[in-house]
mmCIF file of C-alpha atoms and ligand atoms in Angstrom:
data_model
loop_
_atom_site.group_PDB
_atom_site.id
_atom_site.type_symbol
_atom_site.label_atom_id
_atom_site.label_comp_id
_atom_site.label_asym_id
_atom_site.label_seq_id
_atom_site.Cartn_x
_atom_site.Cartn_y
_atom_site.Cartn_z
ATOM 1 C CA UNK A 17 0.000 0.000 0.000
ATOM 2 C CA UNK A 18 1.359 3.297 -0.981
ATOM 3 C CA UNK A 19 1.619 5.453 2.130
ATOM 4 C CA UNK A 20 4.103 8.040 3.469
ATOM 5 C CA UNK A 21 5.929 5.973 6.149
ATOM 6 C CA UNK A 22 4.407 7.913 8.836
ATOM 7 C CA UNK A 23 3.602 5.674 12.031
ATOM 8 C CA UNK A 24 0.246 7.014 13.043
ATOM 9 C CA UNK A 25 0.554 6.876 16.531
ATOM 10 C CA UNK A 26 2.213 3.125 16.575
ATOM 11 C CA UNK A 27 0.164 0.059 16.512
ATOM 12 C CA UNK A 28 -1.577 -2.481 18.299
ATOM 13 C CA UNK A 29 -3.682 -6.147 17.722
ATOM 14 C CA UNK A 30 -6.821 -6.343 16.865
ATOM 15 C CA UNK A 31 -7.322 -9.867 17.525
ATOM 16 C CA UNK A 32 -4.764 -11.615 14.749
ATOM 17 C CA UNK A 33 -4.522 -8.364 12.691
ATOM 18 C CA UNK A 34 -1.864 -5.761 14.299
ATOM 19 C CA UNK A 35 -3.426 -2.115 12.630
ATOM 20 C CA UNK A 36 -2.007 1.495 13.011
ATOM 21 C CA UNK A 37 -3.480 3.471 16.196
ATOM 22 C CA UNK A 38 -4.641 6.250 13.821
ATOM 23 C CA UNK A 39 -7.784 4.993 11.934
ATOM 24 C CA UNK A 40 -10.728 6.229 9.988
ATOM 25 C CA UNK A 41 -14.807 6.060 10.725
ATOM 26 C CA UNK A 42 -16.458 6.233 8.039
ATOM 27 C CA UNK A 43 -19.987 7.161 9.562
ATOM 28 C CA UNK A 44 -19.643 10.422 8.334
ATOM 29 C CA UNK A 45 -19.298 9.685 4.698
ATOM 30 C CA UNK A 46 -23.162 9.078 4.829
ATOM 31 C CA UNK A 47 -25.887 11.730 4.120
ATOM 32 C CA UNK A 48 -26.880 14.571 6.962
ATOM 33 C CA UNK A 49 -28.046 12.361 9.906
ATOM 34 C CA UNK A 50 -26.188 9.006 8.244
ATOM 35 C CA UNK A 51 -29.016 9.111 6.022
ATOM 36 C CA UNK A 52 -28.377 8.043 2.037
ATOM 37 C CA UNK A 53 -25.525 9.372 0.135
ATOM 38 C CA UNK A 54 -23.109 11.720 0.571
ATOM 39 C CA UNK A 55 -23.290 15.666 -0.397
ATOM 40 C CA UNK A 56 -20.348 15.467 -1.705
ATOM 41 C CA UNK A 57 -19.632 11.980 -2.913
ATOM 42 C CA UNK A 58 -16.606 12.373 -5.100
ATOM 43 C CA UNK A 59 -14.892 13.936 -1.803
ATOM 44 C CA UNK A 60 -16.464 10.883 -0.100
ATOM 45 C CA UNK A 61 -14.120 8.647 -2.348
ATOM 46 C CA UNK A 62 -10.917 11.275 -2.085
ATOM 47 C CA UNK A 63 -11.108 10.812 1.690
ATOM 48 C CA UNK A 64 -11.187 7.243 1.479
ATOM 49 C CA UNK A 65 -8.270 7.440 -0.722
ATOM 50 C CA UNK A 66 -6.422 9.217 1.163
ATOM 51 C CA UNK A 67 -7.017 7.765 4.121
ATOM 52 C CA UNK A 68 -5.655 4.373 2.679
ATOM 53 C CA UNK A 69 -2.828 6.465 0.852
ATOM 54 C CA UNK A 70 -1.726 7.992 4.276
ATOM 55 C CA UNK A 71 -1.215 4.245 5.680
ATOM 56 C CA UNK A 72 -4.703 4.123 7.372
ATOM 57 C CA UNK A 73 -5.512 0.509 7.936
ATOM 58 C CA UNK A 74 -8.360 0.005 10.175
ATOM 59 C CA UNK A 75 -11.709 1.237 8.674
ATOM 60 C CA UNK A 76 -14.795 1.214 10.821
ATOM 61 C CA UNK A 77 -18.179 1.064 9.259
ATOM 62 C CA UNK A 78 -21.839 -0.272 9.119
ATOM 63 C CA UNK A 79 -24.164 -1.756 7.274
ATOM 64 C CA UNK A 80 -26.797 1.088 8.140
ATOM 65 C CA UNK A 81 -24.360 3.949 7.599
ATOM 66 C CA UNK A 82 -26.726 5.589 4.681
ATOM 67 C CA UNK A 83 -28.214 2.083 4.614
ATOM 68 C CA UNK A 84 -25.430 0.312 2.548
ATOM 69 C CA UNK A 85 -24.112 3.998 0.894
ATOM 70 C CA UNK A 86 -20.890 4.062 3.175
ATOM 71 C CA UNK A 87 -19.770 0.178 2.367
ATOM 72 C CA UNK A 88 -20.578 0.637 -1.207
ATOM 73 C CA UNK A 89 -18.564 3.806 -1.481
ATOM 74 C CA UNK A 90 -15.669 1.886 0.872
ATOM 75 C CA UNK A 91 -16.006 -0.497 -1.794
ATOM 76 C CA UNK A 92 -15.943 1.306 -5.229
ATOM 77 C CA UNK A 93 -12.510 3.466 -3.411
ATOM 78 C CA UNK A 94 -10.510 0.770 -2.281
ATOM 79 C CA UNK A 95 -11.826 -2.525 -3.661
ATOM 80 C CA UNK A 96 -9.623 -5.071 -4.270
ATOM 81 C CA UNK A 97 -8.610 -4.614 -0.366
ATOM 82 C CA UNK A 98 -5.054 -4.624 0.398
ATOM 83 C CA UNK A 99 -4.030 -7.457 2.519
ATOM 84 C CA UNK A 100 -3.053 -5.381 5.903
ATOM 85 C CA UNK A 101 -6.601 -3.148 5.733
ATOM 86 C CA UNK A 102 -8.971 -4.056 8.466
ATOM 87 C CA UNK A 103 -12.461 -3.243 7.994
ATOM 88 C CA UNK A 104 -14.994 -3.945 11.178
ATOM 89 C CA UNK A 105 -18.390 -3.247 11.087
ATOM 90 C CA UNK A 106 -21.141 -3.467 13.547
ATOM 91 C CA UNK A 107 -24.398 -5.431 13.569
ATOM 92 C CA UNK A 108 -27.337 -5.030 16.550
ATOM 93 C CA UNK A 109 -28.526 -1.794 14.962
ATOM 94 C CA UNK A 110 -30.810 -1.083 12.067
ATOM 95 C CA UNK A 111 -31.049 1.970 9.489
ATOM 96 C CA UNK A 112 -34.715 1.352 9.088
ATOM 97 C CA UNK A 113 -35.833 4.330 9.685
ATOM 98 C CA UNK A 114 -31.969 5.774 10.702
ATOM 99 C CA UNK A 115 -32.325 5.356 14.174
ATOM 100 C CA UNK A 116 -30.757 2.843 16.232
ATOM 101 C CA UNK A 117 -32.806 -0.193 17.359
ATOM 102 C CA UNK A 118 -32.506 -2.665 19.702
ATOM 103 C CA UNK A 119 -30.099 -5.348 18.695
ATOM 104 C CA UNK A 120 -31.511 -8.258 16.310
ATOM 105 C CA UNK A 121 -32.340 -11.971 17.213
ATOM 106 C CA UNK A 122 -29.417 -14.322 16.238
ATOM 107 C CA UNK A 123 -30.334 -14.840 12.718
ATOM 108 C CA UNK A 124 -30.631 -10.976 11.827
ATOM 109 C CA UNK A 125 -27.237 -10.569 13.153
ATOM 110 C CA UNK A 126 -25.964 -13.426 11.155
ATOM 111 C CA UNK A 127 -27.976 -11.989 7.933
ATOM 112 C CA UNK A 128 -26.257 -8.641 8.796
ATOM 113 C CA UNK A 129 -22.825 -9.323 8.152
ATOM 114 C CA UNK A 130 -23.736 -10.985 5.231
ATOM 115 C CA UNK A 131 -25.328 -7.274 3.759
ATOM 116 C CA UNK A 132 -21.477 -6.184 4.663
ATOM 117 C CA UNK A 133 -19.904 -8.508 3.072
ATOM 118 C CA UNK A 134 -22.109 -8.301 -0.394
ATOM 119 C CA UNK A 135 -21.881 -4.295 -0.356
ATOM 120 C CA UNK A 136 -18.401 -4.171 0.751
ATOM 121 C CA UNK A 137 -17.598 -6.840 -1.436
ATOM 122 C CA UNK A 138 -15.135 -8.650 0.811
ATOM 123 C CA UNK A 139 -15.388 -12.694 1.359
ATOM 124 C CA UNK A 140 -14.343 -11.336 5.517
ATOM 125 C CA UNK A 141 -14.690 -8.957 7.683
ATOM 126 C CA UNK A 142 -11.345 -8.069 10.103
ATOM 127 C CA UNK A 143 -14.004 -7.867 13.132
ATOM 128 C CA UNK A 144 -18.009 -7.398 13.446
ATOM 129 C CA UNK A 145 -19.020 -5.662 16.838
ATOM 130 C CA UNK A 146 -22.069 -6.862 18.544
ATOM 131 C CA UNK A 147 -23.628 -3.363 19.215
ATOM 132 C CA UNK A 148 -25.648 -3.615 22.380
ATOM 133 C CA UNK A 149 -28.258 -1.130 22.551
ATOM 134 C CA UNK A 150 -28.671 -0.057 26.802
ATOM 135 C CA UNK A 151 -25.289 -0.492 28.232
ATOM 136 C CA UNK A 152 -26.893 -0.145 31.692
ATOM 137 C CA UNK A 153 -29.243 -3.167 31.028
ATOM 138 C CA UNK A 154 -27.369 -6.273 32.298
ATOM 139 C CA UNK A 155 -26.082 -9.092 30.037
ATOM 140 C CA UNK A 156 -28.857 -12.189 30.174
ATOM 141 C CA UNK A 157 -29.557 -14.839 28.148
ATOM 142 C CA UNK A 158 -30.209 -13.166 24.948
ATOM 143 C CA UNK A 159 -26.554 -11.689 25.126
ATOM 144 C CA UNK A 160 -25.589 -14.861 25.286
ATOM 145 C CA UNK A 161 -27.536 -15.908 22.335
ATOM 146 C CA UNK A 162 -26.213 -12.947 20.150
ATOM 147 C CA UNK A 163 -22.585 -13.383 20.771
ATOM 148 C CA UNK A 164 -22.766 -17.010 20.438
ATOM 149 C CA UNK A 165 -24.151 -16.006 16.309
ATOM 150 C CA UNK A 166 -21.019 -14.050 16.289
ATOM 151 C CA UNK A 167 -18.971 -16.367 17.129
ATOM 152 C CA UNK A 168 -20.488 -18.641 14.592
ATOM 153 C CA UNK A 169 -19.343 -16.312 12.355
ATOM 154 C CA UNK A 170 -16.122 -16.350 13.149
ATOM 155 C CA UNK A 171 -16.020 -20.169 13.110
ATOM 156 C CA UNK A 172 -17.453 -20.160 9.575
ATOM 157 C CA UNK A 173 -15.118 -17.499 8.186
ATOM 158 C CA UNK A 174 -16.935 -14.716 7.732
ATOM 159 C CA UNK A 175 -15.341 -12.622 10.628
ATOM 160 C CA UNK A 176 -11.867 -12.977 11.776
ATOM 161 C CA UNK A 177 -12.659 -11.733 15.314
ATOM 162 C CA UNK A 178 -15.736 -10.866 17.221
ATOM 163 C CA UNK A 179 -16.027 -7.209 19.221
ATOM 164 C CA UNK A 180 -18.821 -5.542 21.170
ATOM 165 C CA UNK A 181 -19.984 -1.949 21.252
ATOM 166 C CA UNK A 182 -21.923 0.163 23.490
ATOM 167 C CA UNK A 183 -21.490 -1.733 26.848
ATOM 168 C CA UNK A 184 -20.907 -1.775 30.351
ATOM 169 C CA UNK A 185 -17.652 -3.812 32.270
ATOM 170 C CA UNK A 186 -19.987 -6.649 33.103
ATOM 171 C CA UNK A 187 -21.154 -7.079 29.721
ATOM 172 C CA UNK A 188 -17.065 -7.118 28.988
ATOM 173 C CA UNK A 189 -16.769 -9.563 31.861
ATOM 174 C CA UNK A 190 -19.438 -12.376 31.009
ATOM 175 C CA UNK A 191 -18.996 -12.138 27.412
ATOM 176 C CA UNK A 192 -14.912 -13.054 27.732
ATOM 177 C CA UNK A 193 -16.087 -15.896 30.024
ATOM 178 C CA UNK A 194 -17.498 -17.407 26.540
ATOM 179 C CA UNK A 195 -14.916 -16.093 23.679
ATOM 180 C CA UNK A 196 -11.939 -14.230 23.044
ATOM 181 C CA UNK A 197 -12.755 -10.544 21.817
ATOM 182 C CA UNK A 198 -10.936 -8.377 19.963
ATOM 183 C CA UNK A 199 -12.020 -4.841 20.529
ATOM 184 C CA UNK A 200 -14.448 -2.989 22.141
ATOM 185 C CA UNK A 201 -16.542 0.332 21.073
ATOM 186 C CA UNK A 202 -17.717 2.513 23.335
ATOM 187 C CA UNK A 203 -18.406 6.260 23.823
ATOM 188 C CA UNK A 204 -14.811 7.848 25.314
ATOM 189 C CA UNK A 205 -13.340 11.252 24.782
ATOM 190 C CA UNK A 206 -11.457 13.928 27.047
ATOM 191 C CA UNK A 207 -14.748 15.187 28.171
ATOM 192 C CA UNK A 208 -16.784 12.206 29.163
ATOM 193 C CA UNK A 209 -15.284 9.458 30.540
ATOM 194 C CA UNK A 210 -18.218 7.242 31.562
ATOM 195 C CA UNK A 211 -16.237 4.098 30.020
ATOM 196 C CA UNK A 212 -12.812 4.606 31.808
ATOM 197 C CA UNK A 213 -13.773 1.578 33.640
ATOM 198 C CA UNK A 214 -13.998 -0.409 30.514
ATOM 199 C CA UNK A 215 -11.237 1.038 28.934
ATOM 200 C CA UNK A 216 -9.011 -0.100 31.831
ATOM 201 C CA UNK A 217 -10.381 -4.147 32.080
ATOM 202 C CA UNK A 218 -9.676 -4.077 27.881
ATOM 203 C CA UNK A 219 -6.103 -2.457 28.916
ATOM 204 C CA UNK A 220 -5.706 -5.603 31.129
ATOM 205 C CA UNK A 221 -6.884 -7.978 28.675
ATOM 206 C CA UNK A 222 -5.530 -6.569 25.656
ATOM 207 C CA UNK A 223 -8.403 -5.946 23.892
ATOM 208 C CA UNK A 224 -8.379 -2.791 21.729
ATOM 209 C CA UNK A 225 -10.602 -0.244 22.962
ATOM 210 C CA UNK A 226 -11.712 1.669 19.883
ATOM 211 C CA UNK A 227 -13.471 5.574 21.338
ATOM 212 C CA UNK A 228 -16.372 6.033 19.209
ATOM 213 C CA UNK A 229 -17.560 10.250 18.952
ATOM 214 C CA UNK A 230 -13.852 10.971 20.655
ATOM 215 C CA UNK A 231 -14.722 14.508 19.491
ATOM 216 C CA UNK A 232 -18.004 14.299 21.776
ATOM 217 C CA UNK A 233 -21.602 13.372 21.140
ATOM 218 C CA UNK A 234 -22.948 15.894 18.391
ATOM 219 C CA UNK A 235 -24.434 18.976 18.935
ATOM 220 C CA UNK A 236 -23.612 20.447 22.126
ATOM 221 C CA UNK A 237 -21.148 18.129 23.691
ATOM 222 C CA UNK A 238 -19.353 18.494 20.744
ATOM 223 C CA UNK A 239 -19.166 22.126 20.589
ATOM 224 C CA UNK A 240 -18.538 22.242 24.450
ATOM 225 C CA UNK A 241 -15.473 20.134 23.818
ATOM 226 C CA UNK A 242 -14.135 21.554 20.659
ATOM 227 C CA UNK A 243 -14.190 25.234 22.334
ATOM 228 C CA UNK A 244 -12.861 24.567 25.844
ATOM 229 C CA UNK A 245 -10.925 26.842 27.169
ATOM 230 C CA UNK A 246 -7.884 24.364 28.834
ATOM 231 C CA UNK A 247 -8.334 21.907 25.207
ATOM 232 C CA UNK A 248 -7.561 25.571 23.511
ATOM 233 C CA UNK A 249 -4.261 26.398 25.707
ATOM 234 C CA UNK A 250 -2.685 23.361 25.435
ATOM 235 C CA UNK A 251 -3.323 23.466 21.897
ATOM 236 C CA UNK A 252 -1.590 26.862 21.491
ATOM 237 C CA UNK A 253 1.245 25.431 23.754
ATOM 238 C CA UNK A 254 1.640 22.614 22.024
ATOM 239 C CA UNK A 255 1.558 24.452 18.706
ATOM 240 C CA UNK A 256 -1.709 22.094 17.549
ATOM 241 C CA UNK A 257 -4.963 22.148 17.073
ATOM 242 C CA UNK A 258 -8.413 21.504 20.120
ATOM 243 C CA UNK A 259 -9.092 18.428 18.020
ATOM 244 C CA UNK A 260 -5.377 17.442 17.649
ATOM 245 C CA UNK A 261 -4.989 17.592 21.247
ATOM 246 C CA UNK A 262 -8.108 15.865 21.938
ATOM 247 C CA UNK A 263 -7.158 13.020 19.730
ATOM 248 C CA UNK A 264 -3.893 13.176 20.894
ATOM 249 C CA UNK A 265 -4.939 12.838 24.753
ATOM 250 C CA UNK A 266 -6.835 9.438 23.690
ATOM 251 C CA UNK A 267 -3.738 8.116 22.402
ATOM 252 C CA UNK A 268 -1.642 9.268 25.136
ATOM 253 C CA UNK A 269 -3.922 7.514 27.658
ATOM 254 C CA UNK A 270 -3.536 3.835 26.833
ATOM 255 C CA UNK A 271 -1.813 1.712 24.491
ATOM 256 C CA UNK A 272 -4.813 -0.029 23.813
ATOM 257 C CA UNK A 273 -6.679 2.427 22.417
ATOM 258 C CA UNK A 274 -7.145 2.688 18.676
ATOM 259 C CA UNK A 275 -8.556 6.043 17.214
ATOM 260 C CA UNK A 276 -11.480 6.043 14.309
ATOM 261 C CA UNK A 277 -12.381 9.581 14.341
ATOM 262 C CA UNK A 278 -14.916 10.375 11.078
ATOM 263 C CA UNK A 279 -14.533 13.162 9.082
ATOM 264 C CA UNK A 280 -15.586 14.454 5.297
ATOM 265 C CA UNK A 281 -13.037 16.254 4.253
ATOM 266 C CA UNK A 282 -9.306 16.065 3.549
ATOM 267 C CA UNK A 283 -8.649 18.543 5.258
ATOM 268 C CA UNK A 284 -10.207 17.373 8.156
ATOM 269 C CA UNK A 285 -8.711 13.734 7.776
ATOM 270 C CA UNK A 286 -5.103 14.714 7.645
ATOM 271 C CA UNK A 287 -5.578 17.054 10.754
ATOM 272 C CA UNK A 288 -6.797 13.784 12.462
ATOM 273 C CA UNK A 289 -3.984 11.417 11.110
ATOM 274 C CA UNK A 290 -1.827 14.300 12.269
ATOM 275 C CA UNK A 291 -3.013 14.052 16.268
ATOM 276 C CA UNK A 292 -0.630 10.914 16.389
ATOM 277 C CA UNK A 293 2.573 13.435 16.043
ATOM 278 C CA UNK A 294 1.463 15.738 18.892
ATOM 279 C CA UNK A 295 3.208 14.566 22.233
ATOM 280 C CA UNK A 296 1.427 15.594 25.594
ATOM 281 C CA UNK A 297 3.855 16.742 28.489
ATOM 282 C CA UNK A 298 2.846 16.171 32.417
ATOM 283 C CA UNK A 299 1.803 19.937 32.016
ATOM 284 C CA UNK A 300 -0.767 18.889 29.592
ATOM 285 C CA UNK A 301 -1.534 15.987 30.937
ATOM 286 C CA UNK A 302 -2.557 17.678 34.247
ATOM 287 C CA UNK A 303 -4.960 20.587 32.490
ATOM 288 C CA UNK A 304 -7.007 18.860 30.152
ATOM 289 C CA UNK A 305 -9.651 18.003 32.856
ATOM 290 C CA UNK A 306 -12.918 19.395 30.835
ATOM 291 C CA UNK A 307 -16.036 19.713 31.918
ATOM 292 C CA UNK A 308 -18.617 16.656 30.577
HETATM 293 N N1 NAP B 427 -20.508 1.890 17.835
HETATM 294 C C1 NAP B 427 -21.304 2.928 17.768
HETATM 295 O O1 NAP B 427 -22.421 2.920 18.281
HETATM 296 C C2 NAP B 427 -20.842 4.176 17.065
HETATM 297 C C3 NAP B 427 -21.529 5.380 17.257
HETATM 298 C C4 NAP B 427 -21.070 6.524 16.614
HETATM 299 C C5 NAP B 427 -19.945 6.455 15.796
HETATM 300 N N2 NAP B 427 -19.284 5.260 15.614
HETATM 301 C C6 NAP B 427 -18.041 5.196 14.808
HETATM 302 O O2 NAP B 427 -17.115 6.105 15.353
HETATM 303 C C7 NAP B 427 -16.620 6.969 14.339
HETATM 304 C C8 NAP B 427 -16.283 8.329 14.932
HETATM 305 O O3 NAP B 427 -17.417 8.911 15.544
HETATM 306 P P1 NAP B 427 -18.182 10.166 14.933
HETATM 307 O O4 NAP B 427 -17.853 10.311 13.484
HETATM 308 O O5 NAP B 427 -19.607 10.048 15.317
HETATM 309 O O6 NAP B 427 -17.634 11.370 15.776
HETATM 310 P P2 NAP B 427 -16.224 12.129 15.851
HETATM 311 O O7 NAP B 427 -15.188 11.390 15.074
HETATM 312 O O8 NAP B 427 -15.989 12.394 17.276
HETATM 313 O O9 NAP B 427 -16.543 13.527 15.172
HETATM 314 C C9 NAP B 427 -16.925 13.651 13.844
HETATM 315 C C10 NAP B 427 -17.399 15.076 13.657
HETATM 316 O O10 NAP B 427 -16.337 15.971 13.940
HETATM 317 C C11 NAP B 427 -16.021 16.743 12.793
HETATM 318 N N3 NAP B 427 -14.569 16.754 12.617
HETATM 319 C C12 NAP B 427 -13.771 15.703 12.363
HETATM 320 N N4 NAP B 427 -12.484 16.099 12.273
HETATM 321 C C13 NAP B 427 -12.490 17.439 12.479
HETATM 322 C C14 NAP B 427 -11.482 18.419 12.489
HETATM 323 N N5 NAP B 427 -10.195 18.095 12.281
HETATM 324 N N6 NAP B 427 -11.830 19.715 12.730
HETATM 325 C C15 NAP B 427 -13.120 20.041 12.947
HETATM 326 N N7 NAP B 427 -14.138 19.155 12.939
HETATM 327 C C16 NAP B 427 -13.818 17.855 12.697
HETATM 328 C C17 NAP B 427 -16.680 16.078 11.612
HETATM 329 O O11 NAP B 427 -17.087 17.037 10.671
HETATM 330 P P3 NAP B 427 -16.400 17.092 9.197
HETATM 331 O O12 NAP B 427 -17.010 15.986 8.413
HETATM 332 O O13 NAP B 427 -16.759 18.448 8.709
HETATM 333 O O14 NAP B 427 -14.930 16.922 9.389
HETATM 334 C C18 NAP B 427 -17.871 15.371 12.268
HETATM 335 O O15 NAP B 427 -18.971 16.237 12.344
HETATM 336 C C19 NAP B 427 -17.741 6.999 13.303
HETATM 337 O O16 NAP B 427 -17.282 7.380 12.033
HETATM 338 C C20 NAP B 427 -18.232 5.568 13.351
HETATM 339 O O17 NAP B 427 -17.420 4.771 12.501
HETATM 340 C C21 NAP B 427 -19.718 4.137 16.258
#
């Protein structure tokens, strides 16, 4: 793969794959509220592109990302895959109507990373997270029964490791009791740190955590994060940018953790790859307590 030799913040296994810390979500490629396609869709393709050309090669996506408009355009920029590019996807969620629904019985997961596979075109997936839909609701039976079509997966082929999303320690707990996983996907950023204690048992384990929004929840998390005052200073100190530093502070934090932030633009994307050259000092360390 053509790329410019820069590291991207190291690397580090995603079950047997080993990818670079700086990745790329591809959420945002869909239409305004990850409905349809793309306003832009030939920039949808450049940023793919260059994501891949920059040495990007973990790619996180869904099937319900502009229901099937995000794999297909994953597919028509990079397809035939080179061998190192790891591309997980989620299943548990539907984009019937764009919103996220509870997670499916066993057989509509199972028929779910089948749709990624025929609109990504790929014969496997790197990983397929099991999206759970209340992290606060504990893991029962029907867990059980979901991971276990995951893992069937994985035994047939079709995934080469199984991840979950969205969910609580315990849910981490049980479901390692019953299979090896690979990575988990939760909320994380600088400014809400609800999942620190899942963060730390993956750290243990050595399961890649993967932040999902680790610029904030849109709207006015977001904003609230993006203009902090402390994320600002040690931005100008540190002669970067708030997001830079943001990203930058989730790779500084654990080894484990593996950075997909999503973004439309160029512009945007090689800020993001950027984040893995800025190096946090104690100084920083110590201020960038924001408000949630
Ligand atoms: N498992 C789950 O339930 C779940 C949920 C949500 C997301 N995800 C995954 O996580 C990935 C990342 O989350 P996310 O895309 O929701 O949130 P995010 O990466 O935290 O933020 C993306 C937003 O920030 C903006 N942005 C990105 N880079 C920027 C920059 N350098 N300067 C200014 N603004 C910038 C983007 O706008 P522009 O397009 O204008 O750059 C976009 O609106 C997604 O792509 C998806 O793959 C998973």
């Amino acid at each position: 793969m053509p790329w410019n030799g820069r590291e991207l913040g190291g690397s580090f296994a995603l079950g047997p794959w080993r990818v670079r810390r700086a990745g790329y979500g591809a959420m945002q490629l869909a239409g305004d509220g990850v409905f349809g396609p793309p306003r832009d869709r030939d920039e949808a393709l450049r940023v793919l592109r260059a994501a891949a050309t920059a040495g990007v090669d973990h790619i996180d996506t869904a099937q319900y990302y502009g229901a099937g408009t995000v794999n297909e355009l994953i597919r028509e920029a990079l397809h035939p895959y080179p061998d190192g590019l790891a591309i997980v996807s989620k299943v548990g969620a539907s984009d019937a109507r764009g919103a996220v629904l509870r997670p499916g019985e066993a057989d509509e997961l199972r028929h779910g990373i089948e749709d990624n596979l025929v609109t990504l075109g790929a014969t496997r997936l790197a990983a397929v997270n099991l999206r759970v839909m209340d992290p606060a609701e504990p893991p029962g039976s029907r867990f059980d029964a979901q991971l276990a079509a995951l893992v069937r997966a994985r035994e047939e082929g079709l995934i080469g490791g199984v991840g979950l999303s969205n969910i609580s320690r315990g849910h981490l707990v049980r479901a390692v009791a019953q299979t090896e996983i690979v990575c988990v996907q939760n909320l994380f950023n600088v400014a809400d740190q609800r999942s620190r204690d899942v963060l730390t048992e993956c750290e243990a384990r050595g399961i890649a955590f993967v932040p999902f929004c680790p610029l904030g929840m849109p709207g006015a998390a977001r904003r609230r994060l993006l203009t902090d005052p402390a994320l600002a200073e040690v931005a100008a100190r540190l002669s970067a940018t708030p997001v830079q530093v943001a990203l930058a502070w989730l790779l500084d934090l654990a080894p484990n953790i593996l950075l997909i932030p999503g973004t439309r633009t160029r512009a945007h994307l090689a800020e993001n790859l950027a984040a893995a050259d800025v190096r946090l000092d104690d100084a920083a360390r110590a201020d960038l307590v924001l408000q949630s």
